[in-house]
Amino acid sequence: MTASRRLYTQLAASAAEAASSGSRPLKIIGTVSAVGTALVLVSQWATGVQLDAFKKSMRADLKTELGAVRNDMNDVKTELGAMLNDIKTELGAMRNDMNDMKTELGAMRNDLKTALLGAMERAVTH
């Protein structure tokens, strides 16, 4: 039974009770009691409505905030991915430079060997 239906039922019952008794003070007491009960029920109903609205509002706010956090996390993930790609590119370039240096050092070593062997041959033949 809804709150408004309960309120109507209680008001009707109180009014019927007050009308059936011939005593005026009982009518007043019954009416005041019914009105007091009605006010309590209306207050409880209004509080429930306010809490429900607050809950819906908070849920919407939380969904919005969580969406923003997810977007921020995705942005950070994208930035980290780009940084990782840059690092991989730099490491690849460094590897290439190192291989070039190895090649140059190997050529220099071979040239040095050739020069030393030539010098030794000339020294022996003279």
PDB file of C-alpha atoms in Angstrom:
ATOM      1  CA  MET A   1       0.000   0.000   0.000  1.00  0.00           C
ATOM      2  CA  THR A   2       1.394   3.387  -0.948  1.00  0.00           C
ATOM      3  CA  ALA A   3       1.919   6.142   1.594  1.00  0.00           C
ATOM      4  CA  SER A   4      -0.847   8.289   0.120  1.00  0.00           C
ATOM      5  CA  ARG A   5      -3.276   5.340   0.199  1.00  0.00           C
ATOM      6  CA  ARG A   6      -2.398   4.630   3.867  1.00  0.00           C
ATOM      7  CA  LEU A   7      -2.914   8.295   4.710  1.00  0.00           C
ATOM      8  CA  TYR A   8      -6.339   8.328   3.061  1.00  0.00           C
ATOM      9  CA  THR A   9      -7.330   5.091   4.833  1.00  0.00           C
ATOM     10  CA  GLN A  10      -6.262   6.392   8.245  1.00  0.00           C
ATOM     11  CA  LEU A  11      -8.001   9.719   7.738  1.00  0.00           C
ATOM     12  CA  ALA A  12     -11.187   7.964   6.690  1.00  0.00           C
ATOM     13  CA  ALA A  13     -11.029   5.592   9.677  1.00  0.00           C
ATOM     14  CA  SER A  14     -10.434   8.445  12.124  1.00  0.00           C
ATOM     15  CA  ALA A  15     -13.235  10.505  10.623  1.00  0.00           C
ATOM     16  CA  ALA A  16     -15.626   7.537  10.762  1.00  0.00           C
ATOM     17  CA  GLU A  17     -14.714   6.855  14.393  1.00  0.00           C
ATOM     18  CA  ALA A  18     -15.155  10.472  15.360  1.00  0.00           C
ATOM     19  CA  ALA A  19     -18.479  10.701  13.544  1.00  0.00           C
ATOM     20  CA  SER A  20     -19.827   7.539  15.177  1.00  0.00           C
ATOM     21  CA  SER A  21     -19.190   8.756  18.683  1.00  0.00           C
ATOM     22  CA  GLY A  22     -21.412  11.515  19.897  1.00  0.00           C
ATOM     23  CA  SER A  23     -18.778  13.160  22.017  1.00  0.00           C
ATOM     24  CA  ARG A  24     -17.278  16.369  20.683  1.00  0.00           C
ATOM     25  CA  PRO A  25     -13.929  15.974  22.535  1.00  0.00           C
ATOM     26  CA  LEU A  26     -13.551  12.497  21.031  1.00  0.00           C
ATOM     27  CA  LYS A  27     -14.190  13.968  17.576  1.00  0.00           C
ATOM     28  CA  ILE A  28     -11.494  16.577  18.150  1.00  0.00           C
ATOM     29  CA  ILE A  29      -9.038  14.035  19.541  1.00  0.00           C
ATOM     30  CA  GLY A  30      -9.709  11.680  16.625  1.00  0.00           C
ATOM     31  CA  THR A  31      -9.278  14.455  14.085  1.00  0.00           C
ATOM     32  CA  VAL A  32      -6.078  15.745  15.716  1.00  0.00           C
ATOM     33  CA  SER A  33      -4.720  12.200  15.914  1.00  0.00           C
ATOM     34  CA  ALA A  34      -5.529  11.576  12.254  1.00  0.00           C
ATOM     35  CA  VAL A  35      -3.928  14.858  11.228  1.00  0.00           C
ATOM     36  CA  GLY A  36      -0.831  14.093  13.324  1.00  0.00           C
ATOM     37  CA  THR A  37      -0.566  10.639  11.807  1.00  0.00           C
ATOM     38  CA  ALA A  38      -1.027  12.130   8.361  1.00  0.00           C
ATOM     39  CA  LEU A  39       1.761  14.646   8.996  1.00  0.00           C
ATOM     40  CA  VAL A  40       4.105  11.894  10.186  1.00  0.00           C
ATOM     41  CA  LEU A  41       3.311   9.796   7.109  1.00  0.00           C
ATOM     42  CA  VAL A  42       3.762  12.763   4.781  1.00  0.00           C
ATOM     43  CA  SER A  43       7.064  13.601   6.479  1.00  0.00           C
ATOM     44  CA  GLN A  44       8.280  10.004   6.139  1.00  0.00           C
ATOM     45  CA  TRP A  45       7.180   9.909   2.509  1.00  0.00           C
ATOM     46  CA  ALA A  46       8.912  13.234   1.757  1.00  0.00           C
ATOM     47  CA  THR A  47      12.083  12.042   3.473  1.00  0.00           C
ATOM     48  CA  GLY A  48      11.993   8.865   1.401  1.00  0.00           C
ATOM     49  CA  VAL A  49      11.508  10.855  -1.790  1.00  0.00           C
ATOM     50  CA  GLN A  50      14.369  13.190  -0.866  1.00  0.00           C
ATOM     51  CA  LEU A  51      16.665  10.273  -0.044  1.00  0.00           C
ATOM     52  CA  ASP A  52      15.763   8.537  -3.284  1.00  0.00           C
ATOM     53  CA  ALA A  53      16.440  11.719  -5.262  1.00  0.00           C
ATOM     54  CA  PHE A  54      19.730  12.202  -3.402  1.00  0.00           C
ATOM     55  CA  LYS A  55      20.701   8.587  -4.101  1.00  0.00           C
ATOM     56  CA  LYS A  56      19.937   8.996  -7.811  1.00  0.00           C
ATOM     57  CA  SER A  57      21.883  12.251  -7.915  1.00  0.00           C
ATOM     58  CA  MET A  58      24.878  10.688  -6.162  1.00  0.00           C
ATOM     59  CA  ARG A  59      24.746   7.671  -8.479  1.00  0.00           C
ATOM     60  CA  ALA A  60      24.765   9.976 -11.514  1.00  0.00           C
ATOM     61  CA  ASP A  61      27.639  12.027 -10.062  1.00  0.00           C
ATOM     62  CA  LEU A  62      29.637   8.884  -9.311  1.00  0.00           C
ATOM     63  CA  LYS A  63      29.062   7.536 -12.809  1.00  0.00           C
ATOM     64  CA  THR A  64      30.259  10.848 -14.246  1.00  0.00           C
ATOM     65  CA  GLU A  65      33.339  10.889 -12.013  1.00  0.00           C
ATOM     66  CA  LEU A  66      34.167   7.258 -12.779  1.00  0.00           C
ATOM     67  CA  GLY A  67      33.814   7.985 -16.480  1.00  0.00           C
ATOM     68  CA  ALA A  68      36.238  10.890 -16.138  1.00  0.00           C
ATOM     69  CA  VAL A  69      38.690   8.696 -14.200  1.00  0.00           C
ATOM     70  CA  ARG A  70      38.462   6.013 -16.906  1.00  0.00           C
ATOM     71  CA  ASN A  71      39.135   8.640 -19.572  1.00  0.00           C
ATOM     72  CA  ASP A  72      42.126   9.934 -17.606  1.00  0.00           C
ATOM     73  CA  MET A  73      43.454   6.395 -17.207  1.00  0.00           C
ATOM     74  CA  ASN A  74      43.084   5.787 -20.933  1.00  0.00           C
ATOM     75  CA  ASP A  75      44.898   9.057 -21.667  1.00  0.00           C
ATOM     76  CA  VAL A  76      47.764   8.062 -19.357  1.00  0.00           C
ATOM     77  CA  LYS A  77      47.869   4.613 -20.951  1.00  0.00           C
ATOM     78  CA  THR A  78      48.081   6.213 -24.408  1.00  0.00           C
ATOM     79  CA  GLU A  79      50.850   8.580 -23.276  1.00  0.00           C
ATOM     80  CA  LEU A  80      52.810   5.723 -21.703  1.00  0.00           C
ATOM     81  CA  GLY A  81      52.446   3.716 -24.905  1.00  0.00           C
ATOM     82  CA  ALA A  82      53.788   6.640 -26.933  1.00  0.00           C
ATOM     83  CA  MET A  83      56.690   7.061 -24.501  1.00  0.00           C
ATOM     84  CA  LEU A  84      57.481   3.347 -24.749  1.00  0.00           C
ATOM     85  CA  ASN A  85      57.496   3.561 -28.544  1.00  0.00           C
ATOM     86  CA  ASP A  86      59.854   6.559 -28.387  1.00  0.00           C
ATOM     87  CA  ILE A  87      62.186   4.645 -26.062  1.00  0.00           C
ATOM     88  CA  LYS A  88      62.134   1.617 -28.366  1.00  0.00           C
ATOM     89  CA  THR A  89      62.961   3.864 -31.334  1.00  0.00           C
ATOM     90  CA  GLU A  90      65.852   5.470 -29.439  1.00  0.00           C
ATOM     91  CA  LEU A  91      67.179   2.074 -28.356  1.00  0.00           C
ATOM     92  CA  GLY A  92      66.993   0.846 -31.950  1.00  0.00           C
ATOM     93  CA  ALA A  93      68.977   3.872 -33.120  1.00  0.00           C
ATOM     94  CA  MET A  94      71.551   3.308 -30.362  1.00  0.00           C
ATOM     95  CA  ARG A  95      71.849  -0.359 -31.377  1.00  0.00           C
ATOM     96  CA  ASN A  96      72.438   0.696 -34.984  1.00  0.00           C
ATOM     97  CA  ASP A  97      75.095   3.207 -33.886  1.00  0.00           C
ATOM     98  CA  MET A  98      76.768   0.527 -31.769  1.00  0.00           C
ATOM     99  CA  ASN A  99      76.804  -1.911 -34.694  1.00  0.00           C
ATOM    100  CA  ASP A 100      78.294   0.804 -36.914  1.00  0.00           C
ATOM    101  CA  MET A 101      81.020   1.402 -34.303  1.00  0.00           C
ATOM    102  CA  LYS A 102      81.737  -2.335 -34.124  1.00  0.00           C
ATOM    103  CA  THR A 103      82.090  -2.423 -37.894  1.00  0.00           C
ATOM    104  CA  GLU A 104      84.411   0.605 -37.856  1.00  0.00           C
ATOM    105  CA  LEU A 105      86.491  -0.867 -35.011  1.00  0.00           C
ATOM    106  CA  GLY A 106      86.741  -4.176 -36.881  1.00  0.00           C
ATOM    107  CA  ALA A 107      87.911  -2.351 -40.011  1.00  0.00           C
ATOM    108  CA  MET A 108      90.433  -0.337 -37.973  1.00  0.00           C
ATOM    109  CA  ARG A 109      91.721  -3.546 -36.352  1.00  0.00           C
ATOM    110  CA  ASN A 110      92.132  -5.170 -39.757  1.00  0.00           C
ATOM    111  CA  ASP A 111      93.901  -2.074 -41.102  1.00  0.00           C
ATOM    112  CA  LEU A 112      96.183  -2.057 -38.055  1.00  0.00           C
ATOM    113  CA  LYS A 113      96.974  -5.762 -38.501  1.00  0.00           C
ATOM    114  CA  THR A 114      97.751  -5.198 -42.153  1.00  0.00           C
ATOM    115  CA  ALA A 115      99.969  -2.210 -41.336  1.00  0.00           C
ATOM    116  CA  LEU A 116     101.815  -4.112 -38.587  1.00  0.00           C
ATOM    117  CA  LEU A 117     102.348  -7.151 -40.800  1.00  0.00           C
ATOM    118  CA  GLY A 118     103.608  -4.909 -43.601  1.00  0.00           C
ATOM    119  CA  ALA A 119     105.972  -3.110 -41.221  1.00  0.00           C
ATOM    120  CA  MET A 120     107.248  -6.423 -39.855  1.00  0.00           C
ATOM    121  CA  GLU A 121     107.846  -7.771 -43.376  1.00  0.00           C
ATOM    122  CA  ARG A 122     109.717  -4.618 -44.349  1.00  0.00           C
ATOM    123  CA  ALA A 123     111.785  -4.790 -41.184  1.00  0.00           C
ATOM    124  CA  VAL A 124     112.686  -8.412 -41.822  1.00  0.00           C
ATOM    125  CA  THR A 125     113.533  -7.887 -45.496  1.00  0.00           C
ATOM    126  CA  HIS A 126     115.805  -4.888 -44.891  1.00  0.00           C
TER     127      HIS A 126
END
